[in-house]
PDB file of C-alpha atoms and ligand atoms in Angstrom:
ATOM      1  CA  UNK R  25      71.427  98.659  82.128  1.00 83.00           C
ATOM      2  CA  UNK R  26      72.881 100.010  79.058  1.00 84.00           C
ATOM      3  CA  UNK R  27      76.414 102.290  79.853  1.00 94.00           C
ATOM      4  CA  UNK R  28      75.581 101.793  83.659  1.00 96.00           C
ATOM      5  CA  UNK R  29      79.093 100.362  83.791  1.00 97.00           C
ATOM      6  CA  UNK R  30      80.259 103.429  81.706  1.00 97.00           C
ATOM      7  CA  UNK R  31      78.449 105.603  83.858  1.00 98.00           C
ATOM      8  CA  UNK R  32      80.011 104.280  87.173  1.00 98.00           C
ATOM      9  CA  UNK R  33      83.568 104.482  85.858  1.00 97.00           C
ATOM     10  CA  UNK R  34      83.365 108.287  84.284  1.00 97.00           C
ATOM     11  CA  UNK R  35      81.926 109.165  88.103  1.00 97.00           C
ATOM     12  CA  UNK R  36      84.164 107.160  89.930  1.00 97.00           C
ATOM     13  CA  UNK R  37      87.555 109.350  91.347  1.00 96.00           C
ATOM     14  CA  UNK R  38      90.753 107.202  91.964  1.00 96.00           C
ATOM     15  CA  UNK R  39      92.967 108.926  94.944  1.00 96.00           C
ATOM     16  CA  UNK R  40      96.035 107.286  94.590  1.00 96.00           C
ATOM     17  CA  UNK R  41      97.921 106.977  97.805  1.00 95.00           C
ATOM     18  CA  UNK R  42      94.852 107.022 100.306  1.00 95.00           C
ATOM     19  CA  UNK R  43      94.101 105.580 102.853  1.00 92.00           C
ATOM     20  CA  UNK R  44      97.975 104.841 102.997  1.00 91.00           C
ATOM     21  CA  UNK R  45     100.506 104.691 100.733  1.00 94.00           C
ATOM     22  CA  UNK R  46     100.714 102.184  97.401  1.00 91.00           C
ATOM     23  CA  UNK R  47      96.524 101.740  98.291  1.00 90.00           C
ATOM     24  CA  UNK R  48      94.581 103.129  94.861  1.00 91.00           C
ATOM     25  CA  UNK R  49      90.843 104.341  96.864  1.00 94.00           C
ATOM     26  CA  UNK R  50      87.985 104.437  94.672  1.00 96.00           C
ATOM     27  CA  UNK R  51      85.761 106.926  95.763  1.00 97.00           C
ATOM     28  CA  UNK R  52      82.444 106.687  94.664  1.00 97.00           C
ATOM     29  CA  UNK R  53      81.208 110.308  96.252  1.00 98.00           C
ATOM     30  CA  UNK R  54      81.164 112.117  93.274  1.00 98.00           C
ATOM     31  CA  UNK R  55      78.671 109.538  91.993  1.00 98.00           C
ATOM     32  CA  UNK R  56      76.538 109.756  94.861  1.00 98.00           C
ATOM     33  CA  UNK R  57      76.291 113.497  95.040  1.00 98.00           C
ATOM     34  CA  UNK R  58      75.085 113.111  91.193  1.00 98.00           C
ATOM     35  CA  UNK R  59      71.138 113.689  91.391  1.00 98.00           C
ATOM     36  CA  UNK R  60      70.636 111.463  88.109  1.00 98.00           C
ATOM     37  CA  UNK R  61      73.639 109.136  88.686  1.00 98.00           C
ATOM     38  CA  UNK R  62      72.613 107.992  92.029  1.00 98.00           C
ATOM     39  CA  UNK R  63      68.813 107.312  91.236  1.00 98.00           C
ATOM     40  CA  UNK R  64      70.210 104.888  88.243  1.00 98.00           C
ATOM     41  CA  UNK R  65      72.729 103.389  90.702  1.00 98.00           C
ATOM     42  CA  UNK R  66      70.037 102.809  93.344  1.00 98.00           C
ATOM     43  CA  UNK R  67      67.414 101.617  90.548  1.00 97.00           C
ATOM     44  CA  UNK R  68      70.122  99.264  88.949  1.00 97.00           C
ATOM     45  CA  UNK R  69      71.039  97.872  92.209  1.00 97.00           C
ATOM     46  CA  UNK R  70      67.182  97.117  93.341  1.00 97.00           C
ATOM     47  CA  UNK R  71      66.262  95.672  89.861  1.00 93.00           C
ATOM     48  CA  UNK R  72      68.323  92.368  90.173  1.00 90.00           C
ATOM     49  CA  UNK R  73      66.351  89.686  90.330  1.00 92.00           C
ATOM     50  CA  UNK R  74      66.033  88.379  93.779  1.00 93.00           C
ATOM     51  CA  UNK R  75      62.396  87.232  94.611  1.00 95.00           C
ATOM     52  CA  UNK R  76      60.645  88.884  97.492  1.00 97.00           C
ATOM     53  CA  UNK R  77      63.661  90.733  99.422  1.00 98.00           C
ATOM     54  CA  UNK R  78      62.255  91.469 103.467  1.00 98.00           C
ATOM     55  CA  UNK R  79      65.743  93.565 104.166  1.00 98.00           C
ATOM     56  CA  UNK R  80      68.358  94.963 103.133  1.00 98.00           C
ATOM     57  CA  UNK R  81      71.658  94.750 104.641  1.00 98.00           C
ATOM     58  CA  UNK R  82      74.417  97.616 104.286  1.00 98.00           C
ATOM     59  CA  UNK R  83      77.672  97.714 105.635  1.00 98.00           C
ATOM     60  CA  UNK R  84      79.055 100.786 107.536  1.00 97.00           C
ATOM     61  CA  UNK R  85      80.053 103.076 106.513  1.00 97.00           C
ATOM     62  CA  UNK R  86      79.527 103.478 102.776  1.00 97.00           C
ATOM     63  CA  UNK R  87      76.938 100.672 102.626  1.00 98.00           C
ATOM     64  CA  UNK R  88      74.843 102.568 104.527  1.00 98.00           C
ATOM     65  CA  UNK R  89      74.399 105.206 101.895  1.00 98.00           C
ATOM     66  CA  UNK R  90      73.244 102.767  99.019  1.00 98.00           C
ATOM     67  CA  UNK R  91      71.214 100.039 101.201  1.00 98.00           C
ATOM     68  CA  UNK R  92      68.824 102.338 102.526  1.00 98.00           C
ATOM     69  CA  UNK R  93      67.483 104.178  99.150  1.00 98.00           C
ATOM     70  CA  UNK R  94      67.548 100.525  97.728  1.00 98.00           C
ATOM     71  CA  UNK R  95      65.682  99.288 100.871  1.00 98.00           C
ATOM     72  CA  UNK R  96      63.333 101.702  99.805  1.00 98.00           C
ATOM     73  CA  UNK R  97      62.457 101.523  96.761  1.00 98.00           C
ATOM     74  CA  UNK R  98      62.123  97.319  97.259  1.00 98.00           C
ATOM     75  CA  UNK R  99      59.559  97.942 100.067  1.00 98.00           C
ATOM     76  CA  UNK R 100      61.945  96.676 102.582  1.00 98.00           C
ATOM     77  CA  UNK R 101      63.644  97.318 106.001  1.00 98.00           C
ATOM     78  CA  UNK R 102      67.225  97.861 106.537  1.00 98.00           C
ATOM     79  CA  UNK R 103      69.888  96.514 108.689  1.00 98.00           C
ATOM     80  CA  UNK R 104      73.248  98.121 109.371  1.00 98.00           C
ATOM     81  CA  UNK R 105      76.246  95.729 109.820  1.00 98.00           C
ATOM     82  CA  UNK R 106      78.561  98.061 111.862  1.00 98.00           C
ATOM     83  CA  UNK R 107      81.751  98.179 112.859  1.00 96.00           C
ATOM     84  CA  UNK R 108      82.172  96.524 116.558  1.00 96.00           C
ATOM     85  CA  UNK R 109      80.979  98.113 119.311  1.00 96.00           C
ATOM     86  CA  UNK R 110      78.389 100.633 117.323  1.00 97.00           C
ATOM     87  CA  UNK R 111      75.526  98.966 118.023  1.00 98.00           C
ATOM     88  CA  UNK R 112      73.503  98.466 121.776  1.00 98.00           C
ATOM     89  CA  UNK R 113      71.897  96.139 122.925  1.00 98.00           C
ATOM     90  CA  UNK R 114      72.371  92.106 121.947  1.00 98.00           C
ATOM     91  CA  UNK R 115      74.559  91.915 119.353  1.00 98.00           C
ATOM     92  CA  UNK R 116      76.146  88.633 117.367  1.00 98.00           C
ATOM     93  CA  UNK R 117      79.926  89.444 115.991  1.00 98.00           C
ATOM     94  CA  UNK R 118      81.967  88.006 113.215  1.00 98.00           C
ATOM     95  CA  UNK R 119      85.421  89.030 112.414  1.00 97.00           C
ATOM     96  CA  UNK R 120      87.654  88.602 109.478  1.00 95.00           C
ATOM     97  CA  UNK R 121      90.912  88.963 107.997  1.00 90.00           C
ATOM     98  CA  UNK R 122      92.610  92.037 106.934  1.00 86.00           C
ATOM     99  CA  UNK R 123      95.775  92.492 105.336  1.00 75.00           C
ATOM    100  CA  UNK R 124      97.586  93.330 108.652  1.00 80.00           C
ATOM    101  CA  UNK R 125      95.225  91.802 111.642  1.00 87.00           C
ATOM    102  CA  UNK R 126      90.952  91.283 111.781  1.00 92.00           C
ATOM    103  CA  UNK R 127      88.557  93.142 112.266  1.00 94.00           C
ATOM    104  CA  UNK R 128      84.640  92.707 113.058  1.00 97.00           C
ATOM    105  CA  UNK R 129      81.413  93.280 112.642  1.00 97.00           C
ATOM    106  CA  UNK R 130      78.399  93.198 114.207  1.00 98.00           C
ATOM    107  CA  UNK R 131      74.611  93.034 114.093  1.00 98.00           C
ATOM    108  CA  UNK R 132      71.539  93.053 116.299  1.00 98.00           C
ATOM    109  CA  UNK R 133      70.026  89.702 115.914  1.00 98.00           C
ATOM    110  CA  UNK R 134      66.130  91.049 117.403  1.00 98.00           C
ATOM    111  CA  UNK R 135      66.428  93.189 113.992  1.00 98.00           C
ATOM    112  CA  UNK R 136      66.604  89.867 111.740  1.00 98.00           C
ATOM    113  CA  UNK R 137      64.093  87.382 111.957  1.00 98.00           C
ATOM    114  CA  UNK R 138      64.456  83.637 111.015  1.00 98.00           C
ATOM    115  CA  UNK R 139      63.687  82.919 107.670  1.00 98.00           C
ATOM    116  CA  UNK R 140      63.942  87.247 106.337  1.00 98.00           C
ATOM    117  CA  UNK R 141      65.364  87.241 102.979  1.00 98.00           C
ATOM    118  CA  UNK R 142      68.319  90.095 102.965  1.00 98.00           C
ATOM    119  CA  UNK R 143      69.706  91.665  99.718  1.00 98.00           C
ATOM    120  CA  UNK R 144      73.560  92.529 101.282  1.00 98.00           C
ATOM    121  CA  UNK R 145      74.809  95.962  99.585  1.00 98.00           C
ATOM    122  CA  UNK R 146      78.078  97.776 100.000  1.00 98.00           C
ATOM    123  CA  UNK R 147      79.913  99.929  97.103  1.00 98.00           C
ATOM    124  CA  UNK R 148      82.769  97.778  96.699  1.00 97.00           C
ATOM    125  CA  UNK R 149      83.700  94.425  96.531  1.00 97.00           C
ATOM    126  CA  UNK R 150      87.628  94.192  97.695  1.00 95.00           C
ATOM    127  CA  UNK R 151      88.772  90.786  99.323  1.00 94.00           C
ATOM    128  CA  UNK R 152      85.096  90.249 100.082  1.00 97.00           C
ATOM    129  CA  UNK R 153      86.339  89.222 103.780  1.00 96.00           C
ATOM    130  CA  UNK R 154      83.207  92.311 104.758  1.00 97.00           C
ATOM    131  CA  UNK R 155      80.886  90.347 102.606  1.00 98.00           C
ATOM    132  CA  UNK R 156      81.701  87.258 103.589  1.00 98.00           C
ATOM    133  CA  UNK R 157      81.310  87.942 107.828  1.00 98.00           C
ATOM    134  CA  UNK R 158      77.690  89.609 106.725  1.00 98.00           C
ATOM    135  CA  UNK R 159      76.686  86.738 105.453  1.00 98.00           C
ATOM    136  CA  UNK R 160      77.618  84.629 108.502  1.00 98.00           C
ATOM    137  CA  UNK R 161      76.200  87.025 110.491  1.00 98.00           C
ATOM    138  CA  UNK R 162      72.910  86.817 109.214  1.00 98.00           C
ATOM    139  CA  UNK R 163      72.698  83.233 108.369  1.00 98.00           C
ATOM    140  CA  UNK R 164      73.792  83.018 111.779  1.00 98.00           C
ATOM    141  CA  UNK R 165      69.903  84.609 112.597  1.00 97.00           C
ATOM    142  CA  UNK R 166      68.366  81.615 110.129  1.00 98.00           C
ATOM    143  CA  UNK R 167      68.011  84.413 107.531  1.00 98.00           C
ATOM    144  CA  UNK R 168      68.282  83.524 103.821  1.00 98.00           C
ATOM    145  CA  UNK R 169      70.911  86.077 102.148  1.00 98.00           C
ATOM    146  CA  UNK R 170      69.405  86.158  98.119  1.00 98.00           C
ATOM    147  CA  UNK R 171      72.107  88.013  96.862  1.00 98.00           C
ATOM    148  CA  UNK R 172      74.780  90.508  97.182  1.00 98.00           C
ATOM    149  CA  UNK R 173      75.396  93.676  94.973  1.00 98.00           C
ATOM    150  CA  UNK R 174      78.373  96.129  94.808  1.00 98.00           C
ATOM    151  CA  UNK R 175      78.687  99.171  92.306  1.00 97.00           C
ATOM    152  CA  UNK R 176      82.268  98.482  91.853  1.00 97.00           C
ATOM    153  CA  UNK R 177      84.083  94.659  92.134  1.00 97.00           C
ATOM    154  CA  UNK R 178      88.270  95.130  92.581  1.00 96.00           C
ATOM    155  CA  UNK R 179      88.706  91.829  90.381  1.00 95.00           C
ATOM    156  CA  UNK R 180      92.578  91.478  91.057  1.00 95.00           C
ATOM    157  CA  UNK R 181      91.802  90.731  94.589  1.00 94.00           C
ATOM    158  CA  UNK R 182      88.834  87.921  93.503  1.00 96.00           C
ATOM    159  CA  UNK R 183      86.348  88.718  96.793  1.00 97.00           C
ATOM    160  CA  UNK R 184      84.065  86.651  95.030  1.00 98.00           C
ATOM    161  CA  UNK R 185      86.626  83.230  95.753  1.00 98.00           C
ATOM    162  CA  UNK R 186      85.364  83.985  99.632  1.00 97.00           C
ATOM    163  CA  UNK R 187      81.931  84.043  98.199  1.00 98.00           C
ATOM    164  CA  UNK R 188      80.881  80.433  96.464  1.00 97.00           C
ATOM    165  CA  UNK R 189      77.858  79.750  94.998  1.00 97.00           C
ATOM    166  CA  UNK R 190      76.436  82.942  96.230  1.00 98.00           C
ATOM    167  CA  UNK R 191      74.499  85.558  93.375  1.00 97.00           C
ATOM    168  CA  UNK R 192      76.976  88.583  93.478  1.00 98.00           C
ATOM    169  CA  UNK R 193      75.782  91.154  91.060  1.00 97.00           C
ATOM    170  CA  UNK R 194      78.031  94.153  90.394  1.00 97.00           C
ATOM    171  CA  UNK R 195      77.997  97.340  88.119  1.00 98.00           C
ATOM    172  CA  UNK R 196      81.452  97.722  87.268  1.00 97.00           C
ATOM    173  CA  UNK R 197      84.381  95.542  87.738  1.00 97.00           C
ATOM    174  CA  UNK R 198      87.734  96.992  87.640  1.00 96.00           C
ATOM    175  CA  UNK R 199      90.983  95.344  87.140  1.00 94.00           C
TER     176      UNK R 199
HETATM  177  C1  PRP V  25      85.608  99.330 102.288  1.00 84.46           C
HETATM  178  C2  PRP V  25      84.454  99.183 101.329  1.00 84.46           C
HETATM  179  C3  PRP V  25      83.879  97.838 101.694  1.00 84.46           C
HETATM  180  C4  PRP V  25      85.095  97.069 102.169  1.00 84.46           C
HETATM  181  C5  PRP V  25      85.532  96.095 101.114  1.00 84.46           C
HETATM  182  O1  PRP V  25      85.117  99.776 103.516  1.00 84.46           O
HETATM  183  O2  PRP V  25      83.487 100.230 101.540  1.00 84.46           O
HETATM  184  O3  PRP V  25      82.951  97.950 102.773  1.00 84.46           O
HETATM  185  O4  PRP V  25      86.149  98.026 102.391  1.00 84.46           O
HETATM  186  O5  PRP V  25      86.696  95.419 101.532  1.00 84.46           O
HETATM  187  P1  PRP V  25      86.808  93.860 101.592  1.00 84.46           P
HETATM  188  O6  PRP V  25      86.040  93.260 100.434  1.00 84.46           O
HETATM  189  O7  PRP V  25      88.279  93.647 101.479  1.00 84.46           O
HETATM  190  O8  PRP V  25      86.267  93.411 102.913  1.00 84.46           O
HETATM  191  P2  PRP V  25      86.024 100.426 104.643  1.00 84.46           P
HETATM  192  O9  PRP V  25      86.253  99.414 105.701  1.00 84.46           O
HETATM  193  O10 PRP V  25      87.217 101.033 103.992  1.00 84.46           O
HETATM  194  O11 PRP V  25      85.195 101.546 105.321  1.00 84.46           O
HETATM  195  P3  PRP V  25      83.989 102.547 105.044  1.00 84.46           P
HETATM  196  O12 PRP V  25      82.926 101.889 104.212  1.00 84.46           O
HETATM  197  O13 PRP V  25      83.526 102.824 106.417  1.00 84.46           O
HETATM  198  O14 PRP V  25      84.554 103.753 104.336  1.00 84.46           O
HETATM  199 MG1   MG V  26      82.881  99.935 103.555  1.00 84.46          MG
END
């Protein structure tokens, strides 16, 4: 794991100003569209110790992109927590604060058996009000979540207070 944190931050771009004003967005494209970068990212964020790990949960939309390669290179399946109203079929919903309003996500619950033990990925840790409905989501299906890794953690806004006790592993934190 030696510079990973270095190597996140150099390939990390900062657009001030986006998605509205006063917001700092870190966009972590430029990483992903690095060959080498992304294969340590995805390596880095499978190699945390979790035990056995059945699947792996990813948040639309930029979850997606990092649960699935890690999904496969543990041997597991993968389950997309989308935003409402994606997903057909029987779905369970949980929905969570934002800064002006909620919003919510959802799940299909025939996709998670009881007892599955799900890794939760998503690039970055903010509030951690995402994180936090995932996790009632799927415990809400008897699964077991093991842990939760993000490339990048926004520290000022301490997700991880909406997170207790849970194993949150993350490559970079920024102030
Ligand atoms: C961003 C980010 C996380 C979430 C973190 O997603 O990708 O999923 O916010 O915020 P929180 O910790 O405050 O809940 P966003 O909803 O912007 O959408 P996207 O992934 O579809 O781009
Ligand atoms: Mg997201």
């Amino acid at each position: 794991r030696a510079g990973l944190a270095e190597l996140v931050d150099s390939m990390l771009r900062t657009v001030p100003d986006f998605p509205e004003p006063g917001v700092q967005f870190r966009d972590i494209m430029p990483l992903l569209a690095d060959a080498a970068a992304f294969a340590r990212v995805v390596t880095a964020l499978a190699g945390h110790p979790h035990g056995p790990v059945d699947l792996v949960a990813g948040m639309e939309a930029r979850g997606f992109l990092l649960a699935a390669p890690v999904a496969v290179a543990l041997g597991a399946g993968v389950v997309p927590v989308r935003k409402a109203g994606k997903l057909p079929g029987q779905v369970a919903s949980q929905s969570y604060a934002l800064e002006y309003g909620s919003a919510s996500v959802e799940i299909q619950p025939s996709t998670v058996p009881a007892g599955a033990r799900v890794l939760v990925i998503d690039d970055v840790l903010a509030t951690g009000g995402t994180a936090a409905a995932t996790i009632e989501l799927l415990e809400s299906c008897g699964a077991t979540v093991v842990g939760l890794s993000f490339l990048v953690e926004l520290g000022a806004l301490d997700g991880r207070a909406l997170l207790p006790g849970r194993d949150v592993d993350v490559l970079l934190t920024l102030p």
